[in-house]
CSV table of C-alpha atoms in Angstrom, one decimal:
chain,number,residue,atom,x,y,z
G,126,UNK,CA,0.0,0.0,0.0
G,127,UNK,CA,2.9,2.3,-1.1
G,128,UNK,CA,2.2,5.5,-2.8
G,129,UNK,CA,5.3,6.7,-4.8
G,130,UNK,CA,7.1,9.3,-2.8
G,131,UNK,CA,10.1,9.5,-2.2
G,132,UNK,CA,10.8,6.5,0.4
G,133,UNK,CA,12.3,8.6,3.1
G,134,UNK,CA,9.1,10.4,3.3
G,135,UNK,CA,7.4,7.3,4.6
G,136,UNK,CA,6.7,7.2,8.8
G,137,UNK,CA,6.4,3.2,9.6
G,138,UNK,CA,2.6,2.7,9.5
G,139,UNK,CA,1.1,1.1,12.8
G,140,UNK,CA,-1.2,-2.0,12.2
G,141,UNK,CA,-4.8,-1.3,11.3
G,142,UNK,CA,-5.6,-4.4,12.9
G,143,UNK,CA,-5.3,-4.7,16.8
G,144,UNK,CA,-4.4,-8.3,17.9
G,145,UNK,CA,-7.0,-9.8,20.3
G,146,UNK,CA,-4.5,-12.0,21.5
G,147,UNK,CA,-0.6,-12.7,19.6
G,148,UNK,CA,-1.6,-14.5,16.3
G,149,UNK,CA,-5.5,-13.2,16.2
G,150,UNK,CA,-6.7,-9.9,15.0
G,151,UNK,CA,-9.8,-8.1,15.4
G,152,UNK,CA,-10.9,-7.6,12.2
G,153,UNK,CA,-11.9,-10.6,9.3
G,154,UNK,CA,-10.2,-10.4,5.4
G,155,UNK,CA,-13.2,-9.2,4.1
G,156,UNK,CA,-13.3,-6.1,6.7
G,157,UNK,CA,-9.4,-5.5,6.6
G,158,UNK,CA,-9.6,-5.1,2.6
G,159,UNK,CA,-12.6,-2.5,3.2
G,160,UNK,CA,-10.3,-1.1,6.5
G,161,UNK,CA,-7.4,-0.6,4.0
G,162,UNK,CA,-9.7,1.2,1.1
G,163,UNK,CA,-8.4,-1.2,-1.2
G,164,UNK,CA,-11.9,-0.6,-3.0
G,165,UNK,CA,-10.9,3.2,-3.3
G,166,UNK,CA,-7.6,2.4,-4.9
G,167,UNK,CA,-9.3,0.3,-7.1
G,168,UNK,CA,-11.9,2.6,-8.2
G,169,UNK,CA,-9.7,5.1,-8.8
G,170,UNK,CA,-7.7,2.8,-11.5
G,171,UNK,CA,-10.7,1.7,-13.4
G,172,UNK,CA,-11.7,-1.8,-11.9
G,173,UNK,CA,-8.5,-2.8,-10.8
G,174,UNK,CA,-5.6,-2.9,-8.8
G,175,UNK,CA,-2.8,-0.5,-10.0
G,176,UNK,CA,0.4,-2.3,-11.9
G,177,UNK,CA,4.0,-1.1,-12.2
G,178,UNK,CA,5.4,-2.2,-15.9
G,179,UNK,CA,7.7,-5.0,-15.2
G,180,UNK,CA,11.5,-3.6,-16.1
G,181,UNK,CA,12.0,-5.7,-19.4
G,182,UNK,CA,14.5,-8.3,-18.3
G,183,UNK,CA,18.2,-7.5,-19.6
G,184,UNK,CA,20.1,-10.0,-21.5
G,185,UNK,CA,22.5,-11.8,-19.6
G,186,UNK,CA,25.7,-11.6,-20.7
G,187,UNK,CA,27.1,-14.6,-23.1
G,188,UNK,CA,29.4,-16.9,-20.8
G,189,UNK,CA,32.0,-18.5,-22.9
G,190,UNK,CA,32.9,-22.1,-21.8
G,191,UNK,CA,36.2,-22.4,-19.3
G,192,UNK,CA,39.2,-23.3,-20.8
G,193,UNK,CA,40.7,-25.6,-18.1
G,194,UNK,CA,38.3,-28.3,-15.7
G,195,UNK,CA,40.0,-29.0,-12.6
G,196,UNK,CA,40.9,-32.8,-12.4
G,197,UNK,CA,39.5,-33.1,-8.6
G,198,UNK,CA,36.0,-31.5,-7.7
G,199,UNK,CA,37.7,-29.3,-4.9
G,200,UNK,CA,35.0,-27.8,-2.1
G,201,UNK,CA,34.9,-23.9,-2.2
G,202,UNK,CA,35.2,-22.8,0.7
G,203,UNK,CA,31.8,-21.6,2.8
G,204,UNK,CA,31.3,-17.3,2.1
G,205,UNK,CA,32.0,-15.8,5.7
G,206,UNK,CA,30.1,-12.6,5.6
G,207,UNK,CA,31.0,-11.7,9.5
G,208,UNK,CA,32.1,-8.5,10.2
G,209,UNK,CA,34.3,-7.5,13.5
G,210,UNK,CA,32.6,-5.1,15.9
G,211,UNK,CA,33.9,-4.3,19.1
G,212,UNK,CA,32.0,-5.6,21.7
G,213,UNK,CA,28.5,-4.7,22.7
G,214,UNK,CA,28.8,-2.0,25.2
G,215,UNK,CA,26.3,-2.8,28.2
G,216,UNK,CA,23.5,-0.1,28.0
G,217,UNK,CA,25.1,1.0,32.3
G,218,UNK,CA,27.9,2.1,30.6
G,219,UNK,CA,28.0,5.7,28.8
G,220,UNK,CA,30.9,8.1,28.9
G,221,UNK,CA,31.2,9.8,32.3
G,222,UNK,CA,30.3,7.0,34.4
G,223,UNK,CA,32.3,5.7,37.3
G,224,UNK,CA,33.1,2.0,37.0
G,225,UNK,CA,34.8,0.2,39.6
G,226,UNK,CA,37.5,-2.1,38.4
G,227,UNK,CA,37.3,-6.0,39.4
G,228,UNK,CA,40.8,-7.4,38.5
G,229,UNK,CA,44.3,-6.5,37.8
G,230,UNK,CA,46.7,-4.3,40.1
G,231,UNK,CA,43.9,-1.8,40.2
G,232,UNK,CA,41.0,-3.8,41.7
G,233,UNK,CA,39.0,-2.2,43.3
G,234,UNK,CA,39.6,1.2,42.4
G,235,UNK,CA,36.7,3.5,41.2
G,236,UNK,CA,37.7,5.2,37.9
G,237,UNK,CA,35.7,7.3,35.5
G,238,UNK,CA,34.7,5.6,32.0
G,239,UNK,CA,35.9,7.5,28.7
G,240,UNK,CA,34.9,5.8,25.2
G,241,UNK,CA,35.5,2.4,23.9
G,242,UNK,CA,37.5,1.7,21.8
G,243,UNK,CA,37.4,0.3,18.4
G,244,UNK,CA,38.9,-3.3,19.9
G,245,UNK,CA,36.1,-3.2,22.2
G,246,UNK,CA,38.6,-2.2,25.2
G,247,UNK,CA,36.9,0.3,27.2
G,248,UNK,CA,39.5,3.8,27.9
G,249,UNK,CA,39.2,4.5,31.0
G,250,UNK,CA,41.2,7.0,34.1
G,251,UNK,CA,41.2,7.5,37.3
G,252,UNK,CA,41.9,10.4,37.4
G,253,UNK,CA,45.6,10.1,38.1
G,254,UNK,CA,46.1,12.5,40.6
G,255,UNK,CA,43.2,11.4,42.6
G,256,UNK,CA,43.3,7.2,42.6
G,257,UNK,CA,46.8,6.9,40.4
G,258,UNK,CA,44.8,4.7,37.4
G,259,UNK,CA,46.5,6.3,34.2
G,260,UNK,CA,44.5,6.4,30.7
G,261,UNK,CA,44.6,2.9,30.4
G,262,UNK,CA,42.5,0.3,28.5
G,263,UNK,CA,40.0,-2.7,30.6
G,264,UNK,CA,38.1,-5.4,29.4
G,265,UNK,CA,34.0,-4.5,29.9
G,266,UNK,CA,33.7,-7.7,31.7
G,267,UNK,CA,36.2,-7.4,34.6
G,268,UNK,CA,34.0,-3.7,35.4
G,269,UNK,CA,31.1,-2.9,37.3
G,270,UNK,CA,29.2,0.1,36.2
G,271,UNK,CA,27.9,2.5,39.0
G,272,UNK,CA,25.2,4.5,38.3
G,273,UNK,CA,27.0,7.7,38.9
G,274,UNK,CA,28.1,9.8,36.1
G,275,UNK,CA,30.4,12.8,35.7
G,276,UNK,CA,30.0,15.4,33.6
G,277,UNK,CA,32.8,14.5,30.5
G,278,UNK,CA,31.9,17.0,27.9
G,279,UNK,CA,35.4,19.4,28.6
G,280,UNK,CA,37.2,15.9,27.8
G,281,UNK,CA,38.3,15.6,24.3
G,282,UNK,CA,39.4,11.9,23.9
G,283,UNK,CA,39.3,12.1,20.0
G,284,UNK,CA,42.9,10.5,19.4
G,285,UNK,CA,43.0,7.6,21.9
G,286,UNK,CA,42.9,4.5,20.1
G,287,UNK,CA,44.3,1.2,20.4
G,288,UNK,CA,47.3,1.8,18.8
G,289,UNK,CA,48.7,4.7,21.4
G,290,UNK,CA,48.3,1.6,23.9
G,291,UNK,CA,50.3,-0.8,21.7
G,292,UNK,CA,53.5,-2.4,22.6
G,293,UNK,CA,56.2,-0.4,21.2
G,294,UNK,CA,58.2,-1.8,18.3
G,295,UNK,CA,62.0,-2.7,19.2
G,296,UNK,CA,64.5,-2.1,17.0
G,297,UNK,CA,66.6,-5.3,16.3
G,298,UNK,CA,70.3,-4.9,17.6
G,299,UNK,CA,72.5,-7.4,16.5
G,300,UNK,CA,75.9,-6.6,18.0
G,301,UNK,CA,77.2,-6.4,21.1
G,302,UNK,CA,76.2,-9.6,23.8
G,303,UNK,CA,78.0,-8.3,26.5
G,304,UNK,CA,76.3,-5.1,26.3
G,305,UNK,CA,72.8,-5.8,24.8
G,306,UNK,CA,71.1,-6.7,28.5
G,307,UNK,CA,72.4,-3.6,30.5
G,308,UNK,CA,72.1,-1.1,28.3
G,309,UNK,CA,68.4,-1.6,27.1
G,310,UNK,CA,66.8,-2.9,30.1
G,311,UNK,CA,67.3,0.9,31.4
G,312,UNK,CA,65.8,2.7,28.8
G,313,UNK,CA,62.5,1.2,28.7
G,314,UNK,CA,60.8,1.7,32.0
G,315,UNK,CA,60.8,5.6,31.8
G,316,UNK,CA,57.1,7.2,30.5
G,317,UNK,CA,57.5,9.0,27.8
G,318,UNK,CA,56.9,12.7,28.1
G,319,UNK,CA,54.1,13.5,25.7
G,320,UNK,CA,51.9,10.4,27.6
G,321,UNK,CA,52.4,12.2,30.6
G,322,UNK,CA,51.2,15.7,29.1
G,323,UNK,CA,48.2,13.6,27.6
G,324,UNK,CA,47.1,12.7,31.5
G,325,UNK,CA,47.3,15.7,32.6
G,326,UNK,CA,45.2,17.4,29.8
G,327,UNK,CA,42.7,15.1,29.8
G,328,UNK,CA,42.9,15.0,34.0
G,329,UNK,CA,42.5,18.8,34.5
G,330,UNK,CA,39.0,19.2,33.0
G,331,UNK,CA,37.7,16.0,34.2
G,332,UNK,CA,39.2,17.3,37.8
G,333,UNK,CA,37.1,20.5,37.5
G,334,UNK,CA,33.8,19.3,37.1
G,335,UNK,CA,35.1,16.1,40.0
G,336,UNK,CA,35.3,18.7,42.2
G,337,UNK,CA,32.2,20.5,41.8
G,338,UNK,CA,30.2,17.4,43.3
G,339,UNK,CA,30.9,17.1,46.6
G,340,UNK,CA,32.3,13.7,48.2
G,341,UNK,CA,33.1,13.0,44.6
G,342,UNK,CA,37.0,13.1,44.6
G,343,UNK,CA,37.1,11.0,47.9
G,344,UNK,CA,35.0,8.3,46.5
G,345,UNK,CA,37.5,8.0,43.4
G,346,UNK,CA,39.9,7.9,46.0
G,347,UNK,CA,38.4,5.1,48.1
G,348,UNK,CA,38.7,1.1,47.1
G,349,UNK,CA,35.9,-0.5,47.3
G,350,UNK,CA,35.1,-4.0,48.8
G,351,UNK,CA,32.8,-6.1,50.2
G,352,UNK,CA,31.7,-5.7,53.6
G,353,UNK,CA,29.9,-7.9,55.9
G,354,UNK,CA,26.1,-8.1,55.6
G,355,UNK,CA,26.9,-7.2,51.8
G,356,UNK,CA,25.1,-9.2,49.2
G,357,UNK,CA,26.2,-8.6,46.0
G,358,UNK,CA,23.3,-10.1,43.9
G,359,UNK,CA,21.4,-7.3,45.9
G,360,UNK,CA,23.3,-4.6,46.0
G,361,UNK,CA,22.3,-1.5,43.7
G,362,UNK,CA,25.4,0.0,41.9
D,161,UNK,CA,-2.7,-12.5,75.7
D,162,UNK,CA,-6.0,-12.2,73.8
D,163,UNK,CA,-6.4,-10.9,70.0
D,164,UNK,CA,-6.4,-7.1,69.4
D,165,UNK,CA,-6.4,-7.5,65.1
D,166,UNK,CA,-9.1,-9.1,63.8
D,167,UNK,CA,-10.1,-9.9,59.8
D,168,UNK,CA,-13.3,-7.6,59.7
D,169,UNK,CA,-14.6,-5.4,56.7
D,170,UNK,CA,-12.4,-2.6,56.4
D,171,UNK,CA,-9.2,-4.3,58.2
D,172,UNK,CA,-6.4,-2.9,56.2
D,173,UNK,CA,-3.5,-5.5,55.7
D,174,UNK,CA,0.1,-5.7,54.3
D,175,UNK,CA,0.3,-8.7,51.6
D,176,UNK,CA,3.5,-10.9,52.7
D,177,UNK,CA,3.2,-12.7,49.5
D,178,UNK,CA,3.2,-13.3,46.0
D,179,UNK,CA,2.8,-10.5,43.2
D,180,UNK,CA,1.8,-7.3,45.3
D,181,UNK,CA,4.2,-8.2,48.1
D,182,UNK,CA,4.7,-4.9,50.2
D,183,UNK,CA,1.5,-3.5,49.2
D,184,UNK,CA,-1.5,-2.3,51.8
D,185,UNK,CA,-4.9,-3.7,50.8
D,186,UNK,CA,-8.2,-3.8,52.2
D,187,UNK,CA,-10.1,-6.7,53.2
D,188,UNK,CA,-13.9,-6.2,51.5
D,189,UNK,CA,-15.1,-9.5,52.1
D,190,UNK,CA,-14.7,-12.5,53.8
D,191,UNK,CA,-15.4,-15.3,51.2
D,192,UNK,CA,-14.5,-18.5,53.5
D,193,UNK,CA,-12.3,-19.6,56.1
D,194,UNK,CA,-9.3,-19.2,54.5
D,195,UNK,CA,-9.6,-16.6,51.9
D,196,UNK,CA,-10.9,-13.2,51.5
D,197,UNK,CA,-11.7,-10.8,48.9
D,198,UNK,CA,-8.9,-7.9,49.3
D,199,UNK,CA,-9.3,-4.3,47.3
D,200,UNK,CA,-6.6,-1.5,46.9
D,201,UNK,CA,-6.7,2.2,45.2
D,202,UNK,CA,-4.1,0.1,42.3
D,203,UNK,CA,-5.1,-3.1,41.9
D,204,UNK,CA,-8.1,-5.1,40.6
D,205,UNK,CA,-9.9,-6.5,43.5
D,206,UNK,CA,-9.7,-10.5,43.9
D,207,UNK,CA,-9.4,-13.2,46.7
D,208,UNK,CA,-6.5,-13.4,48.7
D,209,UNK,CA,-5.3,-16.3,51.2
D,210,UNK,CA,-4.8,-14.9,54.7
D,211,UNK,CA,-1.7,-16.6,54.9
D,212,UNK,CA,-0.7,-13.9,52.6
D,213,UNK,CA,-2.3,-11.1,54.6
D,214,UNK,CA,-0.3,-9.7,57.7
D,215,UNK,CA,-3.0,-8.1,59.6
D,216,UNK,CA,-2.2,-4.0,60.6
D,217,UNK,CA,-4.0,-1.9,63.5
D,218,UNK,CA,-5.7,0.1,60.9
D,219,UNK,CA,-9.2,-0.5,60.3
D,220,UNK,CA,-11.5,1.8,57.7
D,221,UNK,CA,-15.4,2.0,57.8
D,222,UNK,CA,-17.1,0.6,54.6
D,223,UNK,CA,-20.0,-1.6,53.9
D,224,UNK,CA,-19.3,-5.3,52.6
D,225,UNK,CA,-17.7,-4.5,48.7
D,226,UNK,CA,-17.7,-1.2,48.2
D,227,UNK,CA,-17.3,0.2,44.6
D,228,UNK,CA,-14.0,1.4,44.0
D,229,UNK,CA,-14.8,5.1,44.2
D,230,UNK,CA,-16.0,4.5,47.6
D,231,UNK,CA,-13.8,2.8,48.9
D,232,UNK,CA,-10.8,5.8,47.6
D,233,UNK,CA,-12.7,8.2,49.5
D,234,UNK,CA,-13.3,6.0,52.8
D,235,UNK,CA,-9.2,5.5,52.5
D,236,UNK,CA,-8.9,9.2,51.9
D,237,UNK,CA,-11.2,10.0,54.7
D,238,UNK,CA,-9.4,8.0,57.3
D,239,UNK,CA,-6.2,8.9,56.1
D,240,UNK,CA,-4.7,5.5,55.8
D,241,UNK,CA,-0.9,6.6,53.5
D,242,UNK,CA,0.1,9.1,56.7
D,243,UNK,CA,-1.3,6.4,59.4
D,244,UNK,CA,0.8,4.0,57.7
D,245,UNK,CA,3.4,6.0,57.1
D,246,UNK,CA,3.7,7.3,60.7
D,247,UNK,CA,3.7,4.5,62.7
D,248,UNK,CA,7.0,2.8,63.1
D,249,UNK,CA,6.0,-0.4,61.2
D,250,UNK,CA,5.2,1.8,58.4
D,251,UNK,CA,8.5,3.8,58.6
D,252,UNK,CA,11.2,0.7,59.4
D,253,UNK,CA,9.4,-0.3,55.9
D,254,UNK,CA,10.4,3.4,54.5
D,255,UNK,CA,13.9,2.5,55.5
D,256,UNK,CA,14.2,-0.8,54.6
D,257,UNK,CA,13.5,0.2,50.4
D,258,UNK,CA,15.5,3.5,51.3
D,259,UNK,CA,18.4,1.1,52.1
D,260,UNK,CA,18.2,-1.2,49.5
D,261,UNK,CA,17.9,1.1,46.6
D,262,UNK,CA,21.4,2.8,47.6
D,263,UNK,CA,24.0,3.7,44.7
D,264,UNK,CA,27.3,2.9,46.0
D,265,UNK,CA,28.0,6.4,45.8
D,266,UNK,CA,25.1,6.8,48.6
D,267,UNK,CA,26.6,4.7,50.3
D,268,UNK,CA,30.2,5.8,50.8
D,269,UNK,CA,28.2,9.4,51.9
D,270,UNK,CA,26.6,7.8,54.5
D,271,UNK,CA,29.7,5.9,55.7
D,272,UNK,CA,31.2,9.2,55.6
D,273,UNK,CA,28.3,11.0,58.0
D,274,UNK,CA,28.3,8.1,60.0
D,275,UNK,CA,32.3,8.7,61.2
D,276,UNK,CA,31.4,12.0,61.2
D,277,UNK,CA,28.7,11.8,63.8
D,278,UNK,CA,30.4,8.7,65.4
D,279,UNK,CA,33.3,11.3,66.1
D,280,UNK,CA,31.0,14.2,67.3
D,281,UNK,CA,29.8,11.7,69.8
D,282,UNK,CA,32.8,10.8,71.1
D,283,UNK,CA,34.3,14.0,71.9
D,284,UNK,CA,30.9,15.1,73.8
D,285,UNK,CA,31.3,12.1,75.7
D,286,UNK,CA,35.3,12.8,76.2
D,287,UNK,CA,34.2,16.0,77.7
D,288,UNK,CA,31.5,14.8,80.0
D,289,UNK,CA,33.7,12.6,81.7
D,290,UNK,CA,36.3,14.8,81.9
D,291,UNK,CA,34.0,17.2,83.7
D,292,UNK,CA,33.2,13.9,86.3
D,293,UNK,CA,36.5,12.9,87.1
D,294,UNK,CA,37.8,16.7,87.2
């Protein structure tokens, strides 16, 4: 029952026929046709329903026959048609919420959620000068999401991606035994500079508008864990 | 020792059971010995098992099934809600959902005013018994 306008004009059309119960609807064949003023289209075309032309079919292109027949019948492989998506991000989780982290050297600490990431890695910081989480990268599944958000919209996290949290590449070095373990070991533990300035850019507006709810910054500061008398599967986060 | 609650037209009673656990309904009718026919402001009225009833001290005047309007204004005209809500039944209730829908958030506050107070206490009580052994 399309008219032709241009399709984006089109608003999804609700059901003219209420279901009684799933499966039933009110109203018969005979009063859904009169319902859907099928008889007003029909009029209006002379005695019957309105026709688009069929497109006359195009001529298929002339195959020629192969040159070469395999020997074996060989199975083609099965089309894959997935595409990779990061992971489903849980519907808690929107940037600006605190998450409290369930595994790793920061368990336990409550840290404010950023973006996700394209791997499906969720950014996250602490801030650093308030729980000492840098910007670093957790898995959505070893988080619980709070229901408290802070306000994020002074944080521009436009070029974190995975590859600023990438391993960094060594260069190969092959002279020197003797040498090779003293003098590289020392180089590599050292933060760069510019990952530093990143923290802190990204820190100082998220610290601002931290500090404008009260209690906030201390919570971030705080672990959290399980008390006594604390039931998890009824706790409200 | 003897009964002070009794099931009676108008007894208003907190369900301990089932789908409208938590809510107050009244008892319109008594239908046989072990069930009765319970209404409310929100629900449609049916029968009810007493073992599901937990019988309060507040009681409402109505005739045996009222019609629904009635019965809003014989609930409004006894002021059942602030009844309820007053007496310290009603309020431990108040707490009790208070407490279980805290944000963790809420609840490091209130750990928070807790030590406060805890350490307000203390120092009034320093001073007092300083002032008794002085």
């Amino acid at each position: 029952m399309q008219k032709t306008m241009a399709p984006k004009d089109r608003k999804p059309h609700v059901s003219r026929n209420p279901d009684l119960i799933r499966g039933v609807g009110k109203y018969s064949r005979s009063k859904m046709y009169h319902k859907r003023g099928l008889w007003a289209i029909k009029a209006k075309n002379g005695g019957t329903f309105p026709k688009h032309e069929k497109k006359a079919a195009e001529a298929a292109p002339a195959e020629k026959p192969p040159k070469f027949y395999p020997a074996d019948d060989v199975k083609k492989p099965l089309v894959n048609k997935r595409k990779a998506r990061p992971t489903k991000l849980r519907a808690s989780i929107t940037p600006g919420t605190v998450l409290i982290i369930l595994a790793g050297r920061f368990k336990g600490k409550r840290v404010v959620f950023l973006k996700q990431l394209t791997s499906g890695l969720l950014l996250v910081t602490g801030p650093f000068k308030i729980n000492g989480v840098p910007l670093r990268r957790v898995n959505q599944s070893y988080v619980i999401a709070t229901s408290t958000k802070v306000d994020i919209s002074g944080v521009n996290v436009e070029k974190f991606d995975d590859k600023y949290f990438g391993k960094k590449v060594e260069k190969k070095k092959k002279k020197g035994e003797g040498e090779f373990f003293e003098a590289e070991k020392e180089e590599k533990n050292t933060l760069p500079q510019d990952k530093k300035d990143d923290q802190k850019t990204v820190d100082a507006a998220l610290i601002a508008s931290i500090e404008a709810v009260p209690d906030l910054k201390s919570y971030l500061g705080a672990r959290f864990s399980l008390k006594a008398g604390m039931k998890p599967h009824e706790l409200v986060f | 020792m003897p009964f002070k609650r009794y099931v009676e037209i108008g007894r208003i009673a907190l369900v301990n059971y089932g789908k409208d656990y938590g809510k107050l309904v009244v008892i319109v009718d008594v239908i046989d010995q072990n069930r009765a026919l319970v209404d409310a402001p929100d629900m449609v009225r049916g029968q009810m098992n007493f073992k599901r009833l937990t019988l309060t001290d507040i009681k409402i005047d109505i005739k045996r099934v009222p019609n629904k309007k009635t019965l809003v204004a014989a609930l409004e005209a006894a002021d059942v809600k602030n009844k309820w809500e007053s007496s310290s039944w009603g309020r431990k209730l108040i707490v009790q959902k208070k407490r279980a829908s805290l944000n963790d958030f809420d609840r490091f506050k209130i750990m928070l005013a807790k030590i406060k107070k805890a350490g307000v206490v203390r120092q009034e009580l320093a001073k007092l018994k300083k002032e008794t052994t002085g």
